Amino acid sequence: SGMLDEVERFKREGWLRNVTTEGDGRTPAVLSKNLQVTRLSQKSALFRALPFQDQVMGAVRQLIGEPLVLYFDQIFLKPGRTGVGTKWHQDNAYFKVPDPSKGVGMWVALHDASVANGTLRVIPRSHTRAAVHQRDLESDHHIFCSVAEDEAVDIELEAGGVLFFNFMTAHATGPNQTDRERAGLALHFLRTEAVPKDDPHFAPHCIQLPASRDGAGLQ
C-alpha cells in the first residue's frame, strides 16, 4: 500500500529513530528496537492528506464533534524478533489537555497486528481517571503507568484495521516475537477549543481540519 511505501521511504531517509535505551534513559539500545517517526504530516503528502479523508473525518466528528485539529501523528515500527513494546500509558499524560474527553486517538494497523507481533492492548474504562506516570528508563523519553494487567484486552487487527480511543485510555503494545516487522500509525485529534494555549510542543504543529457542510458532527 501507499502508506507502507512511505514507511520504506522513511527508513531510507533515516527518519525512523530507535527510542529504546540500555536502561539508563539515554544510551541507545543495541539489541532491542522500537522505531518512531513523528510529525508525519511534515514529511509526507500522503500522511498529510489522510486526516482529511471523508471516512476519517466523519468518524472523528461523530466521536468528539468539531471544529477539529490534527494534534499529533506518529508511527512506531517494531522489527521482527528485536522489536520491543511500549509500556502502559495514557496519551494525555503527554498532551496535558484539560478536558481529555475532547480528544481521540486513531490507531491504524499498517501490517496485520496480532498478539504474537505485539498488537495494541487497552484497559477498558481506564479513561475515567488519570493514572500516575513515571519515567521509563528503557526509553529515551517515554513515561509509563501501572495497570491491572488482568483487565487488558488485546486488539488484533488486519492490515488497514482501525481502533479509536479516548486520550485517557491506558494502552500499550507488546514485543514482536515474529520474524516480520510490524508498524502502527497513530493520529491524535482534538477539538480546536481544547488545544492548550500554553502548549509549546504539540500546539505549534496543529493542523486545522475543515468543518462539515451541514454541521452534523457538532456537539
mmCIF file with all atom_site columns, C-alpha atoms in Angstrom:
data_model
loop_
_atom_site.group_PDB
_atom_site.id
_atom_site.type_symbol
_atom_site.label_atom_id
_atom_site.label_alt_id
_atom_site.label_comp_id
_atom_site.label_asym_id
_atom_site.label_entity_id
_atom_site.label_seq_id
_atom_site.pdbx_PDB_ins_code
_atom_site.Cartn_x
_atom_site.Cartn_y
_atom_site.Cartn_z
_atom_site.occupancy
_atom_site.B_iso_or_equiv
_atom_site.pdbx_formal_charge
_atom_site.auth_seq_id
_atom_site.auth_comp_id
_atom_site.auth_asym_id
_atom_site.auth_atom_id
_atom_site.pdbx_PDB_model_num
ATOM 1   C CA . SER A 1 1   ? 0.000   0.000   0.000  1.00 0.00 ? 1   SER A CA 1
ATOM 2   C CA . GLY A 1 2   ? 0.977   3.642   -0.298 1.00 0.00 ? 2   GLY A CA 1
ATOM 3   C CA . MET A 1 3   ? 1.426   4.004   3.447  1.00 0.00 ? 3   MET A CA 1
ATOM 4   C CA . LEU A 1 4   ? 3.875   1.093   3.594  1.00 0.00 ? 4   LEU A CA 1
ATOM 5   C CA . ASP A 1 5   ? 5.759   2.602   0.650  1.00 0.00 ? 5   ASP A CA 1
ATOM 6   C CA . GLU A 1 6   ? 6.106   5.768   2.715  1.00 0.00 ? 6   GLU A CA 1
ATOM 7   C CA . VAL A 1 7   ? 7.371   3.752   5.683  1.00 0.00 ? 7   VAL A CA 1
ATOM 8   C CA . GLU A 1 8   ? 10.068  2.290   3.422  1.00 0.00 ? 8   GLU A CA 1
ATOM 9   C CA . ARG A 1 9   ? 10.992  5.816   2.331  1.00 0.00 ? 9   ARG A CA 1
ATOM 10  C CA . PHE A 1 10  ? 11.180  6.932   5.966  1.00 0.00 ? 10  PHE A CA 1
ATOM 11  C CA . LYS A 1 11  ? 13.628  4.070   6.556  1.00 0.00 ? 11  LYS A CA 1
ATOM 12  C CA . ARG A 1 12  ? 15.797  5.079   3.607  1.00 0.00 ? 12  ARG A CA 1
ATOM 13  C CA . GLU A 1 13  ? 15.862  8.713   4.683  1.00 0.00 ? 13  GLU A CA 1
ATOM 14  C CA . GLY A 1 14  ? 16.740  7.879   8.278  1.00 0.00 ? 14  GLY A CA 1
ATOM 15  C CA . TRP A 1 15  ? 13.600  9.265   9.899  1.00 0.00 ? 15  TRP A CA 1
ATOM 16  C CA . LEU A 1 16  ? 12.831  6.174   11.991 1.00 0.00 ? 16  LEU A CA 1
ATOM 17  C CA . ARG A 1 17  ? 14.596  6.598   15.308 1.00 0.00 ? 17  ARG A CA 1
ATOM 18  C CA . ASN A 1 18  ? 15.152  3.905   17.940 1.00 0.00 ? 18  ASN A CA 1
ATOM 19  C CA . VAL A 1 19  ? 13.751  5.284   21.213 1.00 0.00 ? 19  VAL A CA 1
ATOM 20  C CA . THR A 1 20  ? 14.792  2.223   23.272 1.00 0.00 ? 20  THR A CA 1
ATOM 21  C CA . THR A 1 21  ? 17.742  2.611   25.643 1.00 0.00 ? 21  THR A CA 1
ATOM 22  C CA . GLU A 1 22  ? 20.031  0.341   27.643 1.00 0.00 ? 22  GLU A CA 1
ATOM 23  C CA . GLY A 1 23  ? 18.068  1.031   30.839 1.00 0.00 ? 23  GLY A CA 1
ATOM 24  C CA . ASP A 1 24  ? 19.556  4.424   31.659 1.00 0.00 ? 24  ASP A CA 1
ATOM 25  C CA . GLY A 1 25  ? 17.122  6.553   29.670 1.00 0.00 ? 25  GLY A CA 1
ATOM 26  C CA . ARG A 1 26  ? 19.927  7.834   27.436 1.00 0.00 ? 26  ARG A CA 1
ATOM 27  C CA . THR A 1 27  ? 22.158  5.244   25.781 1.00 0.00 ? 27  THR A CA 1
ATOM 28  C CA . PRO A 1 28  ? 20.578  3.848   22.579 1.00 0.00 ? 28  PRO A CA 1
ATOM 29  C CA . ALA A 1 29  ? 19.890  0.134   22.849 1.00 0.00 ? 29  ALA A CA 1
ATOM 30  C CA . VAL A 1 30  ? 21.742  -2.211  20.514 1.00 0.00 ? 30  VAL A CA 1
ATOM 31  C CA . LEU A 1 31  ? 19.706  -5.415  20.598 1.00 0.00 ? 31  LEU A CA 1
ATOM 32  C CA . SER A 1 32  ? 16.177  -4.055  21.159 1.00 0.00 ? 32  SER A CA 1
ATOM 33  C CA . LYS A 1 33  ? 14.356  -1.626  18.904 1.00 0.00 ? 33  LYS A CA 1
ATOM 34  C CA . ASN A 1 34  ? 11.206  0.489   18.999 1.00 0.00 ? 34  ASN A CA 1
ATOM 35  C CA . LEU A 1 35  ? 11.455  2.744   15.951 1.00 0.00 ? 35  LEU A CA 1
ATOM 36  C CA . GLN A 1 36  ? 9.487   6.001   15.938 1.00 0.00 ? 36  GLN A CA 1
ATOM 37  C CA . VAL A 1 37  ? 8.842   8.733   13.397 1.00 0.00 ? 37  VAL A CA 1
ATOM 38  C CA . THR A 1 38  ? 6.700   11.732  14.353 1.00 0.00 ? 38  THR A CA 1
ATOM 39  C CA . ARG A 1 39  ? 5.006   14.666  12.631 1.00 0.00 ? 39  ARG A CA 1
ATOM 40  C CA . LEU A 1 40  ? 4.293   12.631  9.538  1.00 0.00 ? 40  LEU A CA 1
ATOM 41  C CA . SER A 1 41  ? 2.316   15.474  8.006  1.00 0.00 ? 41  SER A CA 1
ATOM 42  C CA . GLN A 1 42  ? 5.540   17.443  7.639  1.00 0.00 ? 42  GLN A CA 1
ATOM 43  C CA . LYS A 1 43  ? 7.317   14.557  5.889  1.00 0.00 ? 43  LYS A CA 1
ATOM 44  C CA . SER A 1 44  ? 4.695   13.032  3.597  1.00 0.00 ? 44  SER A CA 1
ATOM 45  C CA . ALA A 1 45  ? 1.950   14.393  1.342  1.00 0.00 ? 45  ALA A CA 1
ATOM 46  C CA . LEU A 1 46  ? 0.090   11.100  1.722  1.00 0.00 ? 46  LEU A CA 1
ATOM 47  C CA . PHE A 1 47  ? 0.031   11.210  5.518  1.00 0.00 ? 47  PHE A CA 1
ATOM 48  C CA . ARG A 1 48  ? -0.841  14.909  5.452  1.00 0.00 ? 48  ARG A CA 1
ATOM 49  C CA . ALA A 1 49  ? -3.895  14.092  3.311  1.00 0.00 ? 49  ALA A CA 1
ATOM 50  C CA . LEU A 1 50  ? -5.072  11.141  5.429  1.00 0.00 ? 50  LEU A CA 1
ATOM 51  C CA . PRO A 1 51  ? -6.857  13.121  8.203  1.00 0.00 ? 51  PRO A CA 1
ATOM 52  C CA . PHE A 1 52  ? -8.855  14.984  5.535  1.00 0.00 ? 52  PHE A CA 1
ATOM 53  C CA . GLN A 1 53  ? -10.404 11.807  4.119  1.00 0.00 ? 53  GLN A CA 1
ATOM 54  C CA . ASP A 1 54  ? -14.189 11.723  4.463  1.00 0.00 ? 54  ASP A CA 1
ATOM 55  C CA . GLN A 1 55  ? -14.257 8.400   6.327  1.00 0.00 ? 55  GLN A CA 1
ATOM 56  C CA . VAL A 1 56  ? -11.681 9.579   8.843  1.00 0.00 ? 56  VAL A CA 1
ATOM 57  C CA . MET A 1 57  ? -13.257 12.974  9.452  1.00 0.00 ? 57  MET A CA 1
ATOM 58  C CA . GLY A 1 58  ? -16.752 11.517  9.623  1.00 0.00 ? 58  GLY A CA 1
ATOM 59  C CA . ALA A 1 59  ? -15.764 9.022   12.306 1.00 0.00 ? 59  ALA A CA 1
ATOM 60  C CA . VAL A 1 60  ? -13.843 11.562  14.387 1.00 0.00 ? 60  VAL A CA 1
ATOM 61  C CA . ARG A 1 61  ? -16.661 14.127  14.206 1.00 0.00 ? 61  ARG A CA 1
ATOM 62  C CA . GLN A 1 62  ? -19.121 11.528  15.481 1.00 0.00 ? 62  GLN A CA 1
ATOM 63  C CA . LEU A 1 63  ? -16.839 10.746  18.408 1.00 0.00 ? 63  LEU A CA 1
ATOM 64  C CA . ILE A 1 64  ? -15.793 14.216  19.597 1.00 0.00 ? 64  ILE A CA 1
ATOM 65  C CA . GLY A 1 65  ? -17.566 16.802  17.443 1.00 0.00 ? 65  GLY A CA 1
ATOM 66  C CA . GLU A 1 66  ? -15.958 19.751  15.693 1.00 0.00 ? 66  GLU A CA 1
ATOM 67  C CA . PRO A 1 67  ? -14.162 22.029  14.814 1.00 0.00 ? 67  PRO A CA 1
ATOM 68  C CA . LEU A 1 68  ? -11.089 19.834  14.945 1.00 0.00 ? 68  LEU A CA 1
ATOM 69  C CA . VAL A 1 69  ? -7.342  19.821  14.652 1.00 0.00 ? 69  VAL A CA 1
ATOM 70  C CA . LEU A 1 70  ? -4.894  17.042  13.982 1.00 0.00 ? 70  LEU A CA 1
ATOM 71  C CA . TYR A 1 71  ? -2.884  17.403  17.179 1.00 0.00 ? 71  TYR A CA 1
ATOM 72  C CA . PHE A 1 72  ? -0.116  14.847  16.642 1.00 0.00 ? 72  PHE A CA 1
ATOM 73  C CA . ASP A 1 73  ? 0.753   11.941  14.352 1.00 0.00 ? 73  ASP A CA 1
ATOM 74  C CA . GLN A 1 74  ? 3.380   9.212   14.520 1.00 0.00 ? 74  GLN A CA 1
ATOM 75  C CA . ILE A 1 75  ? 4.384   5.694   13.513 1.00 0.00 ? 75  ILE A CA 1
ATOM 76  C CA . PHE A 1 76  ? 6.039   3.031   15.642 1.00 0.00 ? 76  PHE A CA 1
ATOM 77  C CA . LEU A 1 77  ? 7.749   0.177   13.823 1.00 0.00 ? 77  LEU A CA 1
ATOM 78  C CA . LYS A 1 78  ? 8.884   -2.953  15.635 1.00 0.00 ? 78  LYS A CA 1
ATOM 79  C CA . PRO A 1 79  ? 11.368  -5.131  13.706 1.00 0.00 ? 79  PRO A CA 1
ATOM 80  C CA . GLY A 1 80  ? 10.969  -8.903  13.813 1.00 0.00 ? 80  GLY A CA 1
ATOM 81  C CA . ARG A 1 81  ? 12.373  -10.551 16.963 1.00 0.00 ? 81  ARG A CA 1
ATOM 82  C CA . THR A 1 82  ? 14.160  -7.412  18.189 1.00 0.00 ? 82  THR A CA 1
ATOM 83  C CA . GLY A 1 83  ? 11.103  -5.144  18.341 1.00 0.00 ? 83  GLY A CA 1
ATOM 84  C CA . VAL A 1 84  ? 10.029  -4.246  21.877 1.00 0.00 ? 84  VAL A CA 1
ATOM 85  C CA . GLY A 1 85  ? 6.747   -2.885  23.158 1.00 0.00 ? 85  GLY A CA 1
ATOM 86  C CA . THR A 1 86  ? 5.668   0.465   24.510 1.00 0.00 ? 86  THR A CA 1
ATOM 87  C CA . LYS A 1 87  ? 4.679   0.322   28.177 1.00 0.00 ? 87  LYS A CA 1
ATOM 88  C CA . TRP A 1 88  ? 1.262   1.185   29.593 1.00 0.00 ? 88  TRP A CA 1
ATOM 89  C CA . HIS A 1 89  ? 0.428   4.885   29.397 1.00 0.00 ? 89  HIS A CA 1
ATOM 90  C CA . GLN A 1 90  ? -2.352  7.386   28.807 1.00 0.00 ? 90  GLN A CA 1
ATOM 91  C CA . ASP A 1 91  ? -1.759  9.791   25.925 1.00 0.00 ? 91  ASP A CA 1
ATOM 92  C CA . ASN A 1 92  ? -2.966  12.713  27.979 1.00 0.00 ? 92  ASN A CA 1
ATOM 93  C CA . ALA A 1 93  ? -0.041  12.248  30.354 1.00 0.00 ? 93  ALA A CA 1
ATOM 94  C CA . TYR A 1 94  ? 1.956   13.662  27.437 1.00 0.00 ? 94  TYR A CA 1
ATOM 95  C CA . PHE A 1 95  ? -0.639  16.030  25.975 1.00 0.00 ? 95  PHE A CA 1
ATOM 96  C CA . LYS A 1 96  ? -1.937  17.501  29.263 1.00 0.00 ? 96  LYS A CA 1
ATOM 97  C CA . VAL A 1 97  ? -5.233  18.607  27.714 1.00 0.00 ? 97  VAL A CA 1
ATOM 98  C CA . PRO A 1 98  ? -7.535  19.988  30.462 1.00 0.00 ? 98  PRO A CA 1
ATOM 99  C CA . ASP A 1 99  ? -10.579 18.159  29.021 1.00 0.00 ? 99  ASP A CA 1
ATOM 100 C CA . PRO A 1 100 ? -9.265  14.905  27.506 1.00 0.00 ? 100 PRO A CA 1
ATOM 101 C CA . SER A 1 101 ? -12.799 13.833  26.518 1.00 0.00 ? 101 SER A CA 1
ATOM 102 C CA . LYS A 1 102 ? -12.405 16.282  23.616 1.00 0.00 ? 102 LYS A CA 1
ATOM 103 C CA . GLY A 1 103 ? -9.551  14.238  22.163 1.00 0.00 ? 103 GLY A CA 1
ATOM 104 C CA . VAL A 1 104 ? -9.427  10.875  20.409 1.00 0.00 ? 104 VAL A CA 1
ATOM 105 C CA . GLY A 1 105 ? -6.628  8.672   19.131 1.00 0.00 ? 105 GLY A CA 1
ATOM 106 C CA . MET A 1 106 ? -6.933  6.710   15.894 1.00 0.00 ? 106 MET A CA 1
ATOM 107 C CA . TRP A 1 107 ? -4.608  3.688   15.674 1.00 0.00 ? 107 TRP A CA 1
ATOM 108 C CA . VAL A 1 108 ? -4.157  2.029   12.282 1.00 0.00 ? 108 VAL A CA 1
ATOM 109 C CA . ALA A 1 109 ? -2.515  -1.363  11.780 1.00 0.00 ? 109 ALA A CA 1
ATOM 110 C CA . LEU A 1 110 ? -0.128  -0.930  8.845  1.00 0.00 ? 110 LEU A CA 1
ATOM 111 C CA . HIS A 1 111 ? 0.621   -4.675  8.969  1.00 0.00 ? 111 HIS A CA 1
ATOM 112 C CA . ASP A 1 112 ? -1.583  -7.438  10.362 1.00 0.00 ? 112 ASP A CA 1
ATOM 113 C CA . ALA A 1 113 ? -1.399  -6.858  14.131 1.00 0.00 ? 113 ALA A CA 1
ATOM 114 C CA . SER A 1 114 ? -1.543  -9.864  16.446 1.00 0.00 ? 114 SER A CA 1
ATOM 115 C CA . VAL A 1 115 ? -0.611  -10.814 19.987 1.00 0.00 ? 115 VAL A CA 1
ATOM 116 C CA . ALA A 1 116 ? 2.471   -12.533 18.555 1.00 0.00 ? 116 ALA A CA 1
ATOM 117 C CA . ASN A 1 117 ? 3.805   -9.369  16.928 1.00 0.00 ? 117 ASN A CA 1
ATOM 118 C CA . GLY A 1 118 ? 2.849   -7.010  19.732 1.00 0.00 ? 118 GLY A CA 1
ATOM 119 C CA . THR A 1 119 ? -0.508  -5.515  18.813 1.00 0.00 ? 119 THR A CA 1
ATOM 120 C CA . LEU A 1 120 ? -2.154  -2.722  20.779 1.00 0.00 ? 120 LEU A CA 1
ATOM 121 C CA . ARG A 1 121 ? -3.585  -3.581  24.206 1.00 0.00 ? 121 ARG A CA 1
ATOM 122 C CA . VAL A 1 122 ? -6.104  -1.455  26.121 1.00 0.00 ? 122 VAL A CA 1
ATOM 123 C CA . ILE A 1 123 ? -7.627  -1.306  29.591 1.00 0.00 ? 123 ILE A CA 1
ATOM 124 C CA . PRO A 1 124 ? -11.402 -0.816  29.229 1.00 0.00 ? 124 PRO A CA 1
ATOM 125 C CA . ARG A 1 125 ? -12.907 2.071   31.244 1.00 0.00 ? 125 ARG A CA 1
ATOM 126 C CA . SER A 1 126 ? -9.451  3.371   32.206 1.00 0.00 ? 126 SER A CA 1
ATOM 127 C CA . HIS A 1 127 ? -10.378 6.725   30.678 1.00 0.00 ? 127 HIS A CA 1
ATOM 128 C CA . THR A 1 128 ? -12.340 7.645   33.813 1.00 0.00 ? 128 THR A CA 1
ATOM 129 C CA . ARG A 1 129 ? -9.303  8.702   35.856 1.00 0.00 ? 129 ARG A CA 1
ATOM 130 C CA . ALA A 1 130 ? -5.766  9.925   35.351 1.00 0.00 ? 130 ALA A CA 1
ATOM 131 C CA . ALA A 1 131 ? -3.071  7.433   36.323 1.00 0.00 ? 131 ALA A CA 1
ATOM 132 C CA . VAL A 1 132 ? 0.225   8.347   37.958 1.00 0.00 ? 132 VAL A CA 1
ATOM 133 C CA . HIS A 1 133 ? 3.060   8.138   35.430 1.00 0.00 ? 133 HIS A CA 1
ATOM 134 C CA . GLN A 1 134 ? 6.799   7.846   35.900 1.00 0.00 ? 134 GLN A CA 1
ATOM 135 C CA . ARG A 1 135 ? 9.829   7.995   33.634 1.00 0.00 ? 135 ARG A CA 1
ATOM 136 C CA . ASP A 1 136 ? 10.596  4.841   31.616 1.00 0.00 ? 136 ASP A CA 1
ATOM 137 C CA . LEU A 1 137 ? 14.361  4.365   31.739 1.00 0.00 ? 137 LEU A CA 1
ATOM 138 C CA . GLU A 1 138 ? 14.159  1.796   28.932 1.00 0.00 ? 138 GLU A CA 1
ATOM 139 C CA . SER A 1 139 ? 13.212  4.647   26.587 1.00 0.00 ? 139 SER A CA 1
ATOM 140 C CA . ASP A 1 140 ? 14.796  7.993   25.835 1.00 0.00 ? 140 ASP A CA 1
ATOM 141 C CA . HIS A 1 141 ? 11.555  9.900   26.508 1.00 0.00 ? 141 HIS A CA 1
ATOM 142 C CA . HIS A 1 142 ? 8.639   7.632   27.391 1.00 0.00 ? 142 HIS A CA 1
ATOM 143 C CA . ILE A 1 143 ? 6.691   7.535   30.626 1.00 0.00 ? 143 ILE A CA 1
ATOM 144 C CA . PHE A 1 144 ? 4.531   4.709   31.952 1.00 0.00 ? 144 PHE A CA 1
ATOM 145 C CA . CYS A 1 145 ? 1.842   3.850   34.490 1.00 0.00 ? 145 CYS A CA 1
ATOM 146 C CA . SER A 1 146 ? 0.720   0.773   36.400 1.00 0.00 ? 146 SER A CA 1
ATOM 147 C CA . VAL A 1 147 ? -2.493  -1.011  35.409 1.00 0.00 ? 147 VAL A CA 1
ATOM 148 C CA . ALA A 1 148 ? -4.445  -4.133  36.315 1.00 0.00 ? 148 ALA A CA 1
ATOM 149 C CA . GLU A 1 149 ? -2.939  -6.466  33.700 1.00 0.00 ? 149 GLU A CA 1
ATOM 150 C CA . ASP A 1 150 ? -5.744  -8.987  34.119 1.00 0.00 ? 150 ASP A CA 1
ATOM 151 C CA . GLU A 1 151 ? -8.143  -6.385  32.672 1.00 0.00 ? 151 GLU A CA 1
ATOM 152 C CA . ALA A 1 152 ? -6.132  -5.899  29.483 1.00 0.00 ? 152 ALA A CA 1
ATOM 153 C CA . VAL A 1 153 ? -7.747  -6.595  26.102 1.00 0.00 ? 153 VAL A CA 1
ATOM 154 C CA . ASP A 1 154 ? -5.595  -7.400  23.067 1.00 0.00 ? 154 ASP A CA 1
ATOM 155 C CA . ILE A 1 155 ? -6.830  -5.727  19.877 1.00 0.00 ? 155 ILE A CA 1
ATOM 156 C CA . GLU A 1 156 ? -5.940  -7.908  16.898 1.00 0.00 ? 156 GLU A CA 1
ATOM 157 C CA . LEU A 1 157 ? -6.481  -6.195  13.548 1.00 0.00 ? 157 LEU A CA 1
ATOM 158 C CA . GLU A 1 158 ? -5.838  -6.990  9.915  1.00 0.00 ? 158 GLU A CA 1
ATOM 159 C CA . ALA A 1 159 ? -3.695  -4.516  7.993  1.00 0.00 ? 159 ALA A CA 1
ATOM 160 C CA . GLY A 1 160 ? -5.783  -1.387  7.484  1.00 0.00 ? 160 GLY A CA 1
ATOM 161 C CA . GLY A 1 161 ? -7.891  -2.041  10.586 1.00 0.00 ? 161 GLY A CA 1
ATOM 162 C CA . VAL A 1 162 ? -8.587  0.932   12.838 1.00 0.00 ? 162 VAL A CA 1
ATOM 163 C CA . LEU A 1 163 ? -9.180  1.468   16.556 1.00 0.00 ? 163 LEU A CA 1
ATOM 164 C CA . PHE A 1 164 ? -10.346 4.731   18.158 1.00 0.00 ? 164 PHE A CA 1
ATOM 165 C CA . PHE A 1 165 ? -9.759  5.503   21.832 1.00 0.00 ? 165 PHE A CA 1
ATOM 166 C CA . ASN A 1 166 ? -10.036 8.354   24.326 1.00 0.00 ? 166 ASN A CA 1
ATOM 167 C CA . PHE A 1 167 ? -6.925  10.372  25.235 1.00 0.00 ? 167 PHE A CA 1
ATOM 168 C CA . MET A 1 168 ? -7.200  8.853   28.742 1.00 0.00 ? 168 MET A CA 1
ATOM 169 C CA . THR A 1 169 ? -7.483  5.192   27.740 1.00 0.00 ? 169 THR A CA 1
ATOM 170 C CA . ALA A 1 170 ? -4.495  3.275   29.100 1.00 0.00 ? 170 ALA A CA 1
ATOM 171 C CA . HIS A 1 171 ? -2.833  1.324   26.319 1.00 0.00 ? 171 HIS A CA 1
ATOM 172 C CA . ALA A 1 172 ? 0.395   -0.484  25.493 1.00 0.00 ? 172 ALA A CA 1
ATOM 173 C CA . THR A 1 173 ? 1.981   -2.696  22.870 1.00 0.00 ? 173 THR A CA 1
ATOM 174 C CA . GLY A 1 174 ? 3.883   -5.937  23.252 1.00 0.00 ? 174 GLY A CA 1
ATOM 175 C CA . PRO A 1 175 ? 7.151   -7.229  21.785 1.00 0.00 ? 175 PRO A CA 1
ATOM 176 C CA . ASN A 1 176 ? 7.317   -8.521  18.239 1.00 0.00 ? 176 ASN A CA 1
ATOM 177 C CA . GLN A 1 177 ? 8.073   -12.226 18.567 1.00 0.00 ? 177 GLN A CA 1
ATOM 178 C CA . THR A 1 178 ? 7.695   -12.966 14.860 1.00 0.00 ? 178 THR A CA 1
ATOM 179 C CA . ASP A 1 179 ? 10.215  -12.792 12.023 1.00 0.00 ? 179 ASP A CA 1
ATOM 180 C CA . ARG A 1 180 ? 8.442   -9.925  10.237 1.00 0.00 ? 180 ARG A CA 1
ATOM 181 C CA . GLU A 1 181 ? 8.252   -6.266  11.161 1.00 0.00 ? 181 GLU A CA 1
ATOM 182 C CA . ARG A 1 182 ? 5.042   -4.640  12.396 1.00 0.00 ? 182 ARG A CA 1
ATOM 183 C CA . ALA A 1 183 ? 4.125   -0.976  12.201 1.00 0.00 ? 183 ALA A CA 1
ATOM 184 C CA . GLY A 1 184 ? 1.261   1.008   13.699 1.00 0.00 ? 184 GLY A CA 1
ATOM 185 C CA . LEU A 1 185 ? 0.113   4.515   12.777 1.00 0.00 ? 185 LEU A CA 1
ATOM 186 C CA . ALA A 1 186 ? -1.415  6.835   15.373 1.00 0.00 ? 186 ALA A CA 1
ATOM 187 C CA . LEU A 1 187 ? -3.315  10.041  14.608 1.00 0.00 ? 187 LEU A CA 1
ATOM 188 C CA . HIS A 1 188 ? -4.436  12.191  17.527 1.00 0.00 ? 188 HIS A CA 1
ATOM 189 C CA . PHE A 1 189 ? -7.394  14.537  17.038 1.00 0.00 ? 189 PHE A CA 1
ATOM 190 C CA . LEU A 1 190 ? -8.601  17.285  19.361 1.00 0.00 ? 190 LEU A CA 1
ATOM 191 C CA . ARG A 1 191 ? -11.423 19.784  19.440 1.00 0.00 ? 191 ARG A CA 1
ATOM 192 C CA . THR A 1 192 ? -9.976  23.140  18.424 1.00 0.00 ? 192 THR A CA 1
ATOM 193 C CA . GLU A 1 193 ? -11.142 24.970  21.551 1.00 0.00 ? 193 GLU A CA 1
ATOM 194 C CA . ALA A 1 194 ? -9.487  22.335  23.760 1.00 0.00 ? 194 ALA A CA 1
ATOM 195 C CA . VAL A 1 195 ? -5.941  22.927  22.463 1.00 0.00 ? 195 VAL A CA 1
ATOM 196 C CA . PRO A 1 196 ? -3.909  24.152  25.460 1.00 0.00 ? 196 PRO A CA 1
ATOM 197 C CA . LYS A 1 197 ? -2.911  27.778  24.944 1.00 0.00 ? 197 LYS A CA 1
ATOM 198 C CA . ASP A 1 198 ? 0.487   27.362  26.606 1.00 0.00 ? 198 ASP A CA 1
ATOM 199 C CA . ASP A 1 199 ? 1.493   24.110  24.850 1.00 0.00 ? 199 ASP A CA 1
ATOM 200 C CA . PRO A 1 200 ? 4.963   24.657  23.313 1.00 0.00 ? 200 PRO A CA 1
ATOM 201 C CA . HIS A 1 201 ? 5.412   21.149  21.914 1.00 0.00 ? 201 HIS A CA 1
ATOM 202 C CA . PHE A 1 202 ? 2.237   19.995  20.146 1.00 0.00 ? 202 PHE A CA 1
ATOM 203 C CA . ALA A 1 203 ? 0.096   23.084  19.527 1.00 0.00 ? 203 ALA A CA 1
ATOM 204 C CA . PRO A 1 204 ? 2.509   24.848  17.127 1.00 0.00 ? 204 PRO A CA 1
ATOM 205 C CA . HIS A 1 205 ? 2.190   21.896  14.736 1.00 0.00 ? 205 HIS A CA 1
ATOM 206 C CA . CYS A 1 206 ? -1.614  21.506  14.835 1.00 0.00 ? 206 CYS A CA 1
ATOM 207 C CA . ILE A 1 207 ? -3.400  21.210  11.503 1.00 0.00 ? 207 ILE A CA 1
ATOM 208 C CA . GLN A 1 208 ? -6.884  22.722  11.403 1.00 0.00 ? 208 GLN A CA 1
ATOM 209 C CA . LEU A 1 209 ? -9.417  20.430  9.740  1.00 0.00 ? 209 LEU A CA 1
ATOM 210 C CA . PRO A 1 210 ? -12.405 21.734  7.760  1.00 0.00 ? 210 PRO A CA 1
ATOM 211 C CA . ALA A 1 211 ? -15.881 21.869  9.278  1.00 0.00 ? 211 ALA A CA 1
ATOM 212 C CA . SER A 1 212 ? -18.630 19.657  7.887  1.00 0.00 ? 212 SER A CA 1
ATOM 213 C CA . ARG A 1 213 ? -21.049 21.323  5.479  1.00 0.00 ? 213 ARG A CA 1
ATOM 214 C CA . ASP A 1 214 ? -24.151 20.508  7.494  1.00 0.00 ? 214 ASP A CA 1
ATOM 215 C CA . GLY A 1 215 ? -22.635 20.697  10.963 1.00 0.00 ? 215 GLY A CA 1
ATOM 216 C CA . ALA A 1 216 ? -23.880 17.166  11.675 1.00 0.00 ? 216 ALA A CA 1
ATOM 217 C CA . GLY A 1 217 ? -20.795 16.392  13.726 1.00 0.00 ? 217 GLY A CA 1
ATOM 218 C CA . LEU A 1 218 ? -21.213 19.313  16.121 1.00 0.00 ? 218 LEU A CA 1
ATOM 219 C CA . GLN A 1 219 ? -21.750 18.552  19.796 1.00 0.00 ? 219 GLN A CA 1
#
